[in-house]
Each structure stands twice: as structure tokens, then as C-alpha cells.
Coordinates of C-alpha atoms and ligand atoms in Angstrom, one line a residue:
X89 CA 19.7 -3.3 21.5
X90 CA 21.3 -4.9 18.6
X91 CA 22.5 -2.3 15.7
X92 CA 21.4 -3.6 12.6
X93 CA 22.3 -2.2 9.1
X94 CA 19.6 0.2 6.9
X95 CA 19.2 2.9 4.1
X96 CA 18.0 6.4 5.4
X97 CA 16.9 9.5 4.4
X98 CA 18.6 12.7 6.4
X99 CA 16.8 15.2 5.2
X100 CA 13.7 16.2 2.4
X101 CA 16.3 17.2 0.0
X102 CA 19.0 14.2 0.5
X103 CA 19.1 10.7 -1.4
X104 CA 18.7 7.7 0.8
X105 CA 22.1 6.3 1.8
X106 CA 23.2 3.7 4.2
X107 CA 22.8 4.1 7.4
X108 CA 23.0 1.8 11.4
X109 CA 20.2 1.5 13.4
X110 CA 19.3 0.0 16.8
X111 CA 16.6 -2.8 16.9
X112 CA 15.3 -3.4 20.2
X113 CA 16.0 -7.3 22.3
X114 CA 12.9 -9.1 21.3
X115 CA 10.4 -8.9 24.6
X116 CA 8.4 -11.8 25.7
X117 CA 5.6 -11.2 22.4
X118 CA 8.4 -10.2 19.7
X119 CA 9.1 -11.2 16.8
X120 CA 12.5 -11.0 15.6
X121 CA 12.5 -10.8 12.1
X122 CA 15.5 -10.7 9.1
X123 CA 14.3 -8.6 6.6
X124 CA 14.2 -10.6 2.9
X125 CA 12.0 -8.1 0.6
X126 CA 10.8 -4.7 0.9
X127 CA 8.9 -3.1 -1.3
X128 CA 8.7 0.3 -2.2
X129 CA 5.5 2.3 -2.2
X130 CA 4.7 5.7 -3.0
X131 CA 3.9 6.6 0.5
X132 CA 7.3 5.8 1.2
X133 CA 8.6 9.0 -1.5
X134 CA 6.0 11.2 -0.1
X135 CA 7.5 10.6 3.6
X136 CA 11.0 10.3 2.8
X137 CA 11.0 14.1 0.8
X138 CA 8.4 15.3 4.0
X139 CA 5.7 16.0 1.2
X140 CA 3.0 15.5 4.1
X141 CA 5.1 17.3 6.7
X142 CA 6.1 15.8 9.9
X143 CA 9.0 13.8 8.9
X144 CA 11.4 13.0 11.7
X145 CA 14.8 12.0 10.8
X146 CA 17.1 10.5 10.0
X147 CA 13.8 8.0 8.8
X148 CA 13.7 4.9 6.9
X149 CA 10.7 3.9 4.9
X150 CA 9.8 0.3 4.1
X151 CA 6.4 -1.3 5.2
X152 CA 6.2 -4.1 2.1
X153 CA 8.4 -6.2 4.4
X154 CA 8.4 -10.3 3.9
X155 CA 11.1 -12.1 6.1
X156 CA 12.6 -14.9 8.0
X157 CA 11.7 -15.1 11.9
X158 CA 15.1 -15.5 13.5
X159 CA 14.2 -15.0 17.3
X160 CA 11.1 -14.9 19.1
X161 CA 10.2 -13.9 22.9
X162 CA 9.0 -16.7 25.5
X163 CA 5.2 -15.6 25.1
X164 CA 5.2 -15.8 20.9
X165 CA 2.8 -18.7 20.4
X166 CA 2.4 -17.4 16.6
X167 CA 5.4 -18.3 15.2
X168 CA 8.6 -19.5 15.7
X169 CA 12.7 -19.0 14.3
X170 CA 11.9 -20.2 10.3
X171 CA 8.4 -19.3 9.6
X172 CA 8.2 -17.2 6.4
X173 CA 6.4 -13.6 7.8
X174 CA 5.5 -10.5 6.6
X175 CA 4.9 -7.0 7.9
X176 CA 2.8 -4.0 6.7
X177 CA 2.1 -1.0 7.4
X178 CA 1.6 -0.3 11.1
X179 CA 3.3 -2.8 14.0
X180 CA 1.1 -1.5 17.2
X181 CA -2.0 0.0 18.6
X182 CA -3.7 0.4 21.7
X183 CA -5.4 -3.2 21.3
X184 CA -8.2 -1.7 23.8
X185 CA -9.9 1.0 22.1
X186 CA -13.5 -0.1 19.9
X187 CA -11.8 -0.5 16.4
X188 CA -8.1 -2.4 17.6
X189 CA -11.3 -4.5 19.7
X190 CA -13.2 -4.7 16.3
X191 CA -9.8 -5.8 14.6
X192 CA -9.6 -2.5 13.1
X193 CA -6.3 -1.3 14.4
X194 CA -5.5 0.5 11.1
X195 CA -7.9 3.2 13.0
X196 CA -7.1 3.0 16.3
X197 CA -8.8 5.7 18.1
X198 CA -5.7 6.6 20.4
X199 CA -3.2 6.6 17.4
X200 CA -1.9 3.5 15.8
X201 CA 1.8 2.9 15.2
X202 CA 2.9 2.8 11.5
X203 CA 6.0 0.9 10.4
X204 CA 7.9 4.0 10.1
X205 CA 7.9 7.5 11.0
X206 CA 5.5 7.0 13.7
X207 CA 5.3 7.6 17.4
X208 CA 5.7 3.7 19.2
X209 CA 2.9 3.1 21.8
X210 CA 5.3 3.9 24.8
X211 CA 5.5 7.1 23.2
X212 CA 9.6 7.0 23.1
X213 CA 10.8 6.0 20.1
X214 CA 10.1 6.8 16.7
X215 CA 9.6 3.6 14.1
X216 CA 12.3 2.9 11.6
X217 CA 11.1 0.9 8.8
X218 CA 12.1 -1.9 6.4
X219 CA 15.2 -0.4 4.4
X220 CA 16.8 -2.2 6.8
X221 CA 18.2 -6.0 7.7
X222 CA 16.1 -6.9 10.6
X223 CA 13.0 -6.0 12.2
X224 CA 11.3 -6.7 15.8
X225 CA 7.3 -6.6 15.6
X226 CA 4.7 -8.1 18.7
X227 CA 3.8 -10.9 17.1
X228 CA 0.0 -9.7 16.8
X229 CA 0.8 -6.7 14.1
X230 CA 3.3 -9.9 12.4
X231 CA 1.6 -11.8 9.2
X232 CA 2.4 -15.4 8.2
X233 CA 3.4 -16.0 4.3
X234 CA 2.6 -18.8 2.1
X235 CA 5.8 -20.4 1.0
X236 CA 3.9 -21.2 -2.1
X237 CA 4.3 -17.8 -3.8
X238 CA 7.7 -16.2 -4.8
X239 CA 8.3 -14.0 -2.2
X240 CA 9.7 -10.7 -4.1
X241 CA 6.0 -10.7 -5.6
X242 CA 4.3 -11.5 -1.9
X243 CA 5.8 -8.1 -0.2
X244 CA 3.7 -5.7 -1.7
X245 CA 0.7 -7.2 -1.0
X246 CA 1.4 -6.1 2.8
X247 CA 1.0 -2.8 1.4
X248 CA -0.7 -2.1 -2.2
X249 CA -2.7 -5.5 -1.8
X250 CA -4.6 -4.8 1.7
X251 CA -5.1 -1.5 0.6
X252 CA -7.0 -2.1 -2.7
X253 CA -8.7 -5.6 -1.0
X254 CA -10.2 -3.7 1.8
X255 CA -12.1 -1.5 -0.1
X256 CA -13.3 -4.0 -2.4
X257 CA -14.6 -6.3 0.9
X258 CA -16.0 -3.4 2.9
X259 CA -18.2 -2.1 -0.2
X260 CA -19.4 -5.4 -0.8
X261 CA -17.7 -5.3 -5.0
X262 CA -18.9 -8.4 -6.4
X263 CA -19.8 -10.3 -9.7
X264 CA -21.0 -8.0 -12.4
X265 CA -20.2 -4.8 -10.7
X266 CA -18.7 -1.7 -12.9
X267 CA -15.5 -0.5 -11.7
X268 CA -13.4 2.0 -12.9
X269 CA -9.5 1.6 -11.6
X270 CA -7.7 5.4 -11.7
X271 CA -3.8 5.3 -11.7
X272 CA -2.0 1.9 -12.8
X273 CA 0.9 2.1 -10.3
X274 CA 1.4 -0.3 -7.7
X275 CA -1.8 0.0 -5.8
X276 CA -3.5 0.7 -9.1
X277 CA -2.2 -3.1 -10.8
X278 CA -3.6 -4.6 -7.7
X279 CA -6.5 -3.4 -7.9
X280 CA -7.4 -4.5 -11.2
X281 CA -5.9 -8.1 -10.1
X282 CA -8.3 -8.1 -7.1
X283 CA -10.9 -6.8 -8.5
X284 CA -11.3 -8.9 -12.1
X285 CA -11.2 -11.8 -9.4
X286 CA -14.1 -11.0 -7.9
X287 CA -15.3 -11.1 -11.2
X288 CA -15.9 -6.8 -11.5
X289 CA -16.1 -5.8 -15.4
X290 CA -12.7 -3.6 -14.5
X291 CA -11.8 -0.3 -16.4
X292 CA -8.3 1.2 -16.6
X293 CA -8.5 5.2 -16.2
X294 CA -5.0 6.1 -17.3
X295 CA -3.1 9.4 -18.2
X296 CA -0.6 6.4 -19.7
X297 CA -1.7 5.5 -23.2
X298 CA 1.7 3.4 -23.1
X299 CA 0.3 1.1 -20.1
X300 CA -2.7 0.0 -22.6
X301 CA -1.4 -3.3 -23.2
X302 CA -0.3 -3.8 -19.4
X303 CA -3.7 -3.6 -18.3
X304 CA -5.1 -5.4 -20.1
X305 CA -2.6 -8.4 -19.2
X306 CA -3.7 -7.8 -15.7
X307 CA -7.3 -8.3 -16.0
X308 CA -8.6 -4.7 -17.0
X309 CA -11.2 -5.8 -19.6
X310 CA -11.4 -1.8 -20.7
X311 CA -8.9 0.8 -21.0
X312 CA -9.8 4.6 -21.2
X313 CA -7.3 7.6 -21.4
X314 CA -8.4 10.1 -18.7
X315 CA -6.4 12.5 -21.3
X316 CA -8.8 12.5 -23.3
X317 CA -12.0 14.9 -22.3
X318 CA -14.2 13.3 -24.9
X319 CA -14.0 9.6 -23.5
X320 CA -14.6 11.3 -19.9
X321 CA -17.5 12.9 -21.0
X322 CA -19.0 9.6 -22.4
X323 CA -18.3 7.9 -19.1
X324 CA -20.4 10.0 -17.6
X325 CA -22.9 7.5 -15.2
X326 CA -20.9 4.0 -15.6
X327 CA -19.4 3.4 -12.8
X328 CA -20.8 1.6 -9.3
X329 CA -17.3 1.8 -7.5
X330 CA -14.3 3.9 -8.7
X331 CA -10.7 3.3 -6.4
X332 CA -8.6 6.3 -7.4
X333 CA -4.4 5.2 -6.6
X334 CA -3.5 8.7 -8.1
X335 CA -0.6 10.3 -6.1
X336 CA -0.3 13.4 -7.2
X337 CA -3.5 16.6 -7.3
X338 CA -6.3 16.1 -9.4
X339 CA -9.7 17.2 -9.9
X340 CA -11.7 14.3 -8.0
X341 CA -15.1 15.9 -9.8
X342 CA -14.5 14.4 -12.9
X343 CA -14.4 10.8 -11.5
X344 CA -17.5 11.6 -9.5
X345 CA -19.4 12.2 -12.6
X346 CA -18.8 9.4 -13.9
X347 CA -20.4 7.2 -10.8
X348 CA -24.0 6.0 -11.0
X349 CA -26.6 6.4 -9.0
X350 CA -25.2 5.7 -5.7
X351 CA -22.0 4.7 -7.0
X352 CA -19.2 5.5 -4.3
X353 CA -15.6 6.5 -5.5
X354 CA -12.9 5.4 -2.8
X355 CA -9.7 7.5 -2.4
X356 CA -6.5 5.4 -1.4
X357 CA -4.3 7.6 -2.9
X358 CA -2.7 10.3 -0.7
X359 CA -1.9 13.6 -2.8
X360 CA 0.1 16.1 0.2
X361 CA -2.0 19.2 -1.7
X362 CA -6.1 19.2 -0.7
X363 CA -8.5 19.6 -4.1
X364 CA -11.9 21.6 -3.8
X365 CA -15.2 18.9 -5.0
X366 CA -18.6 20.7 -5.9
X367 CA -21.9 19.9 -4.4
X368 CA -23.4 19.0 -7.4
X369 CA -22.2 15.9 -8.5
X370 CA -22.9 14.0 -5.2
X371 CA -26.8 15.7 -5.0
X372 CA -27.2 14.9 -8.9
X373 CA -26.5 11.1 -8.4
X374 CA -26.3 11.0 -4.5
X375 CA -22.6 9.7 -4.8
X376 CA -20.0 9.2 -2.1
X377 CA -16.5 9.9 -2.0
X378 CA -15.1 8.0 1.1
X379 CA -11.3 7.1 1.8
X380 CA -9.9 4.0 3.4
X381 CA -6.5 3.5 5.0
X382 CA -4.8 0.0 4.2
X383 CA -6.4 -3.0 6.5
X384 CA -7.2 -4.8 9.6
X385 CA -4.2 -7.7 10.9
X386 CA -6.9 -10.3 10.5
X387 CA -8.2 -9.0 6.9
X388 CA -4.8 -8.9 6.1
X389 CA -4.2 -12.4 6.7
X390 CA -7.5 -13.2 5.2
X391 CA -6.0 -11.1 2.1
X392 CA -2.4 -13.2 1.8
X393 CA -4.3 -16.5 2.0
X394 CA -6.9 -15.3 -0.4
X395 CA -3.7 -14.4 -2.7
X396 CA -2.1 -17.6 -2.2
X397 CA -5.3 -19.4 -3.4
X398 CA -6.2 -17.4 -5.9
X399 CA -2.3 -17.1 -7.2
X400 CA -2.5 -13.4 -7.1
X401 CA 0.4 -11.6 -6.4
X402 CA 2.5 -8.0 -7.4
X403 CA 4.5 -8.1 -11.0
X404 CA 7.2 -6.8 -9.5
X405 CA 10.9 -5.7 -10.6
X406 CA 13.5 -6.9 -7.8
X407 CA 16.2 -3.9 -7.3
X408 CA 19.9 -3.6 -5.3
X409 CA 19.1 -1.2 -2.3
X410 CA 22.0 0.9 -4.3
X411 CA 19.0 1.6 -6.9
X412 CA 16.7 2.9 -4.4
X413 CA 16.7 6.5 -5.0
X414 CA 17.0 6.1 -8.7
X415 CA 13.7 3.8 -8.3
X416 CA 12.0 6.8 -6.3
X417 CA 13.0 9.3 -9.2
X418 CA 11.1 6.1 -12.3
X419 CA 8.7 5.7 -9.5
X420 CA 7.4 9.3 -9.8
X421 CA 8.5 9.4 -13.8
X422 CA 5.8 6.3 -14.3
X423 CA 8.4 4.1 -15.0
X424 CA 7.8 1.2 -12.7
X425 CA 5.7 -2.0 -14.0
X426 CA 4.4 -2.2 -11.5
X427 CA 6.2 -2.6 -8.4
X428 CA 10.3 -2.0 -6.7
X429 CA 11.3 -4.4 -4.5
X430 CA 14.4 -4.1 -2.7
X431 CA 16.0 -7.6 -2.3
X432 CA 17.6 -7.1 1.3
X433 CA 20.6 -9.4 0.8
X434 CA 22.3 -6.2 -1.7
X435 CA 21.9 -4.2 2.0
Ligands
NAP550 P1 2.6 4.8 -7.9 O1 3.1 3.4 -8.1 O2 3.5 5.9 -8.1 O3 1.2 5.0 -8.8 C1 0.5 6.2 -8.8 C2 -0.1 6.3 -10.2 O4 -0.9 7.5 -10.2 C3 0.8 6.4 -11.4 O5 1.3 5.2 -11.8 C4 0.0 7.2 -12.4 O6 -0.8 6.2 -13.1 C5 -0.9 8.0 -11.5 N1 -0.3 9.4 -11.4 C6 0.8 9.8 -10.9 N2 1.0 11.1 -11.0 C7 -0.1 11.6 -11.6 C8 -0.5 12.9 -12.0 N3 0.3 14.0 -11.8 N4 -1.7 13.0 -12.6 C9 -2.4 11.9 -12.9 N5 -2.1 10.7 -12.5 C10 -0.9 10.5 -11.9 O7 2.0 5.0 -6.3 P2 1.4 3.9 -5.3 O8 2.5 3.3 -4.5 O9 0.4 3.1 -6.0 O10 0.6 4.9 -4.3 C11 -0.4 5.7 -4.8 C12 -0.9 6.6 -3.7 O11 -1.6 5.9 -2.7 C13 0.2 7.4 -3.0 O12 -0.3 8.7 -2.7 C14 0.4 6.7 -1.7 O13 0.9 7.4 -0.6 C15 -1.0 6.3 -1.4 N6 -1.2 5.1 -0.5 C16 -2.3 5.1 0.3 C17 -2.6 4.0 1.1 C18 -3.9 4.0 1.9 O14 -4.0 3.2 2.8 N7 -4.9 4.7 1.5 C19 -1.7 3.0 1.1 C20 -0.6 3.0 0.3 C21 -0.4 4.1 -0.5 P3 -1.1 6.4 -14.7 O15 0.2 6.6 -15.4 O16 -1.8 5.2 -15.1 O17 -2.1 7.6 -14.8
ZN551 ZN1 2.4 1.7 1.1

């Protein structure tokens, strides 16, 4: 074991304050890796406070993690001490079941391990995340990064990038398509990225009249206050694909009425309260209203080299990890554009 410094939450009610934590001798497939950037995600508030219940602690959130290898076990073929990496949000699963088989791992069907706050696969330990100087990952769940793209703005995409490109691959969103975009937060700006570059006619639906301007920069070519009950009612029918980012409850029927004929509306975002939909908009248009958790290892690395090709990557603003828990309070004000990211040296 090697004790490496981090930032912890204690309890629901406690900031984030520093913290030691053991990191375990890489193994023959580890990756030893020294922690550069982390971003900071919404999921990481909602875990952190226990909003979903079933926080352990003391736990440490991070899973927008882009580092340095500095050690790696005698069976690592992937990488080796130098490479530029990155880690998201899970770091093990079964690897036997249908979907880790199917390079789904993000639903592994006998429980896949999250980056933090998550039971490891040799159901001892509980996973301590990237608040923290150092990480060791089995080299399969490990990612590599371009060195081509500024790294403060590559962590996020381990996070809010897979999550809003895997949606937009698996539904097939192409050229021409309608989408609407609901929440312009961190998954919400890259999801307007991804999605004008696969050339979607992209619609901002905002609560935030003040991100207007923002969006637009980013590639929305529309932007509609969801405010406003007049502009939702004349949305009604013009949307193929909606991807709602929204954090916090809201009343998913008015975004289904506004979905064609077979439109589908994908939720990413993870409110901790449930919200009651009605039959009738999905009979009246036969909608969907489907979910989808973050993304395979191999579409992820398909999704960091489609980034570095396409020069797509987070607008971030770079923090000290002494700002992190006034970040989580702007974070849930709206006041982030559009991304924290912890640099890890300040730990
Ligand atoms: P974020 O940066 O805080 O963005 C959330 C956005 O939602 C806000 O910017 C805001 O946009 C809108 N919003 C917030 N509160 C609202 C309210 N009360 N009413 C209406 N709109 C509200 O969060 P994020 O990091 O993008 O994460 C978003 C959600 O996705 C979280 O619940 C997170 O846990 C979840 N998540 C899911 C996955 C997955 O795999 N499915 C992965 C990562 C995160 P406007 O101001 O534009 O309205
Ligand atoms: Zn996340």
C-alpha cells in the first residue's frame, strides 16, 4: 500500500477537506497512475451530500481523471511509465458476463465497479476516487490521451463527453436530425459540441436566458427558454432526439411533447427524487423515454480519438483543490461555464 494524499467528504453535511488514503502496489495488470486533472461532475455533488443514499465514507469523488502513468505491473502491455492516460467513470467489471463480453462493462450484469463509492470486484474495498494524487486502475478500464489537446479540457470528456457521445452513436443521431439539448451544464455543453458535429440542427432548452450567447458559441444553432410556457407550447412535435442533462426534478412530460413521431428523449441526468410521466404523450406520438449510463472502455476510446480529430474538447475553468467546495456550491447556483477542473498539483 502506498498512502497517497486526497480531498474527502466525511459526512452529507461536511465540506470536502484533505484527507490520506491508501492506494494499493500495482498487481501484474495495474496501472499506476499520478493524478494531473480531475474534473468535477455533478454526480460527484449528488454522492458526496448522499443525495442518492448509499454513501460510504469518508468518500472521495473524482472520475474526470487524466494523468501520467508512473508504474505499471509485469503483464501491462497497454501502456507504460510516461504515457498520457485517463480514467472515467468505473475501473472494473466481471469481464465475463454478456455485456463486459459485448464491451459493455458500464452494464455489467454482476455489478460493475465505479471509480468511487463502489464495491471493488473482490468485494473488499470500497473505491476512492480522483480528488486525490495517484490512482491504480487494471489497465483494461485505463484510457490513452492524445497529447495533442490541452489536458485540463481532455478530463471531462472521460465523464460528460462519453456520456452525451454514447447516446448520440447508439440512436444512430446523424446529419439533419432535430435535437433539442435540456440543461447547458457540463454534460449539457458537450452535447451541443457532439452533436452540431454530427451535423444535428441543435437546440438549447434553458431555464438560463443569461447562457444565450454561450450556446450559441458552442454550436447550438437555436436557443429556447424552457421558462417560457408559450415557446414550449410551440415546440410541441420538433424534436427527433431530445438528451435532457437536468440535475435536479422536473416534469419530463413537457419534453416528451415536444418529440415527433417516434422521437426518443434520452435521460442522462440523475435527479435523486422520481417524477410521475402520463401515458398519453408516448401513445399520441409513440415516443420513448430511455436512459443511458456513460460508455463502453472501447467507445470511450473511440470517443477521445474522435475528440482529438475533431478538436472537441470541454471549456473548462481550471480550480485549486482549496476551491472545491465553493465550486460544488456555483456548480449547483449555475455558475460554472461549463466545467471545474481541479489541477492536482494545488493537492
Ligand atoms: P451541471 O453541470 O450542474 O448541469 C446541470 C444543468 O441542469 C444546469 O446547468 C442547468 O442548466 C440545469 N438545471 C439544474 N438545476 C435545474 C433545475 N432545478 N431546474 C431546471 N434545470 C436545472 O451537471 P452535470 O455535471 O452536467 O450533470 C447533470 C446530471 O447528469 C447530474 O444529475 C449527474 O449526476 C448526471 N450524470 C449522469 C451520467 C450518466 O451516465 N447518465 C453521467 C454523468 C452525470 P440550465 O441553466 O441551462 O437550465
Ligand atoms: Zn460524471
Amino acid at each position: 500500500m502506498t498512502s497517497v494524499k486526497a480531498y474527502a467528504a466525511q459526512g452529507a453535511e461536511t465540506p470536502l477537506a484533505p484527507f490520506s488514503i491508501d492506494r494499493r502496489e500495482p498487481g501484474a495488470d495495474d496501472v499506476e497512475i499520478k493524478i494531473l486533472y480531475c474534473g468535477v461532475c455533478h454526480s460527484d455533488i449528488h454522492t458526496a451530500r448522499n443525495e442518492w443514499g448509499g454513501t460510504i465514507y469518508p468518500a472521495v469523488p473524482g472520475h474526470e481523471i487524466v494523468g501520467t502513468v508512473t508504474r505499471v505491473g509485469n503483464g501491462v502491455t497497454k501502456f507504460k511509465a510516461g504515457d498520457t492516460v485517463g480514467v472515467g467513470c468505473f475501473v472494473d467489471s466481471c469481464m465475463h458476463c454478456a455485456n463486459c463480453k459485448n464491451d459493455l462493462e458500464q452494464y455489467c450484469q454482476n455489478g460493475h465497479t465505479q471509480t468511487y463509492n463502489s464495491q471493488s470486484q473482490d468485494k473488499k474495498t470500497i473505491t476512492l476516487g480522483g480528488y486525490s494524487s495517484h490512482i491504480v486502475v487494471t489497465q483494461h478500464f485505463v484510457l490513452s490521451v492524445s497529447d495533442k489537446l490541452p489536458l485540463e479540457k481532455v478530463a471531462p470528456l472521460l465523464c460528460a463527453g462519453i456520456t452525451t457521445y454514447s447516446p448520440l452513436r447508439h440512436w444512430g443521431v446523424k446529419a439533419g436530425d432535430k435535437l433539442a439539448v435540456v440543461g447547458l451544464g457540463g454534460l449539457g455543453h458537450m452535447a451541443v459540441k457532439l452533436a452540431a458535429s454530427m451535423g444535428a440542427e441543435v437546440t438549447m432548452l434553458s431555464r438560463s436566458k443569461s447562457k444565450e450567447k454561450d450556446a450559441a458559441e458552442l454550436g447550438a444553432h437555436h436557443f429556447k427558454l424552457t421558462t417560457d410556457k408559450n415557446t414550449m407550447a410551440e415546440l410541441a412535435n420538433s424534436f427527433n432526439f431530445i438528451i435532457d442533462t437536468v440535475s435536479a426534478p422536473h416534469d419530463y412530460n413537457e419534453y416528451l411533447n415536444l418529440l415527433t413521431t417516434d422521437g426518443v428523449m434520452v435521460l442522462l441526468g440523475a435527479p435523486p427524487e422520481p417524477t410521475a410521466v402520463a401515458a398519453f404523450p408516448f401513445i399520441m406520438g409513440r415516443r420513448s423515454l430511455v436512459g443511458s449510463l456513460v460508455g463502453g472502455i472501447k467507445e470511450t476510446q473511440e470517443m477521445l480519438d474522435y475528440c482529438a480529430e475533431h478538436n472537441i474538447t470541454s471549456d473548462v475553468e481550471v480550480i485549486g483543490i482549496d476551491k472545491i467546495n465553493e465550486a460544488y456550491e456555483r456548480t449547483l447556483a449555475g455558475q460554472v461555464h461549463y466545467r471545474f477542473v481541479i489541477d492536482m498539483n494545488t493537492l
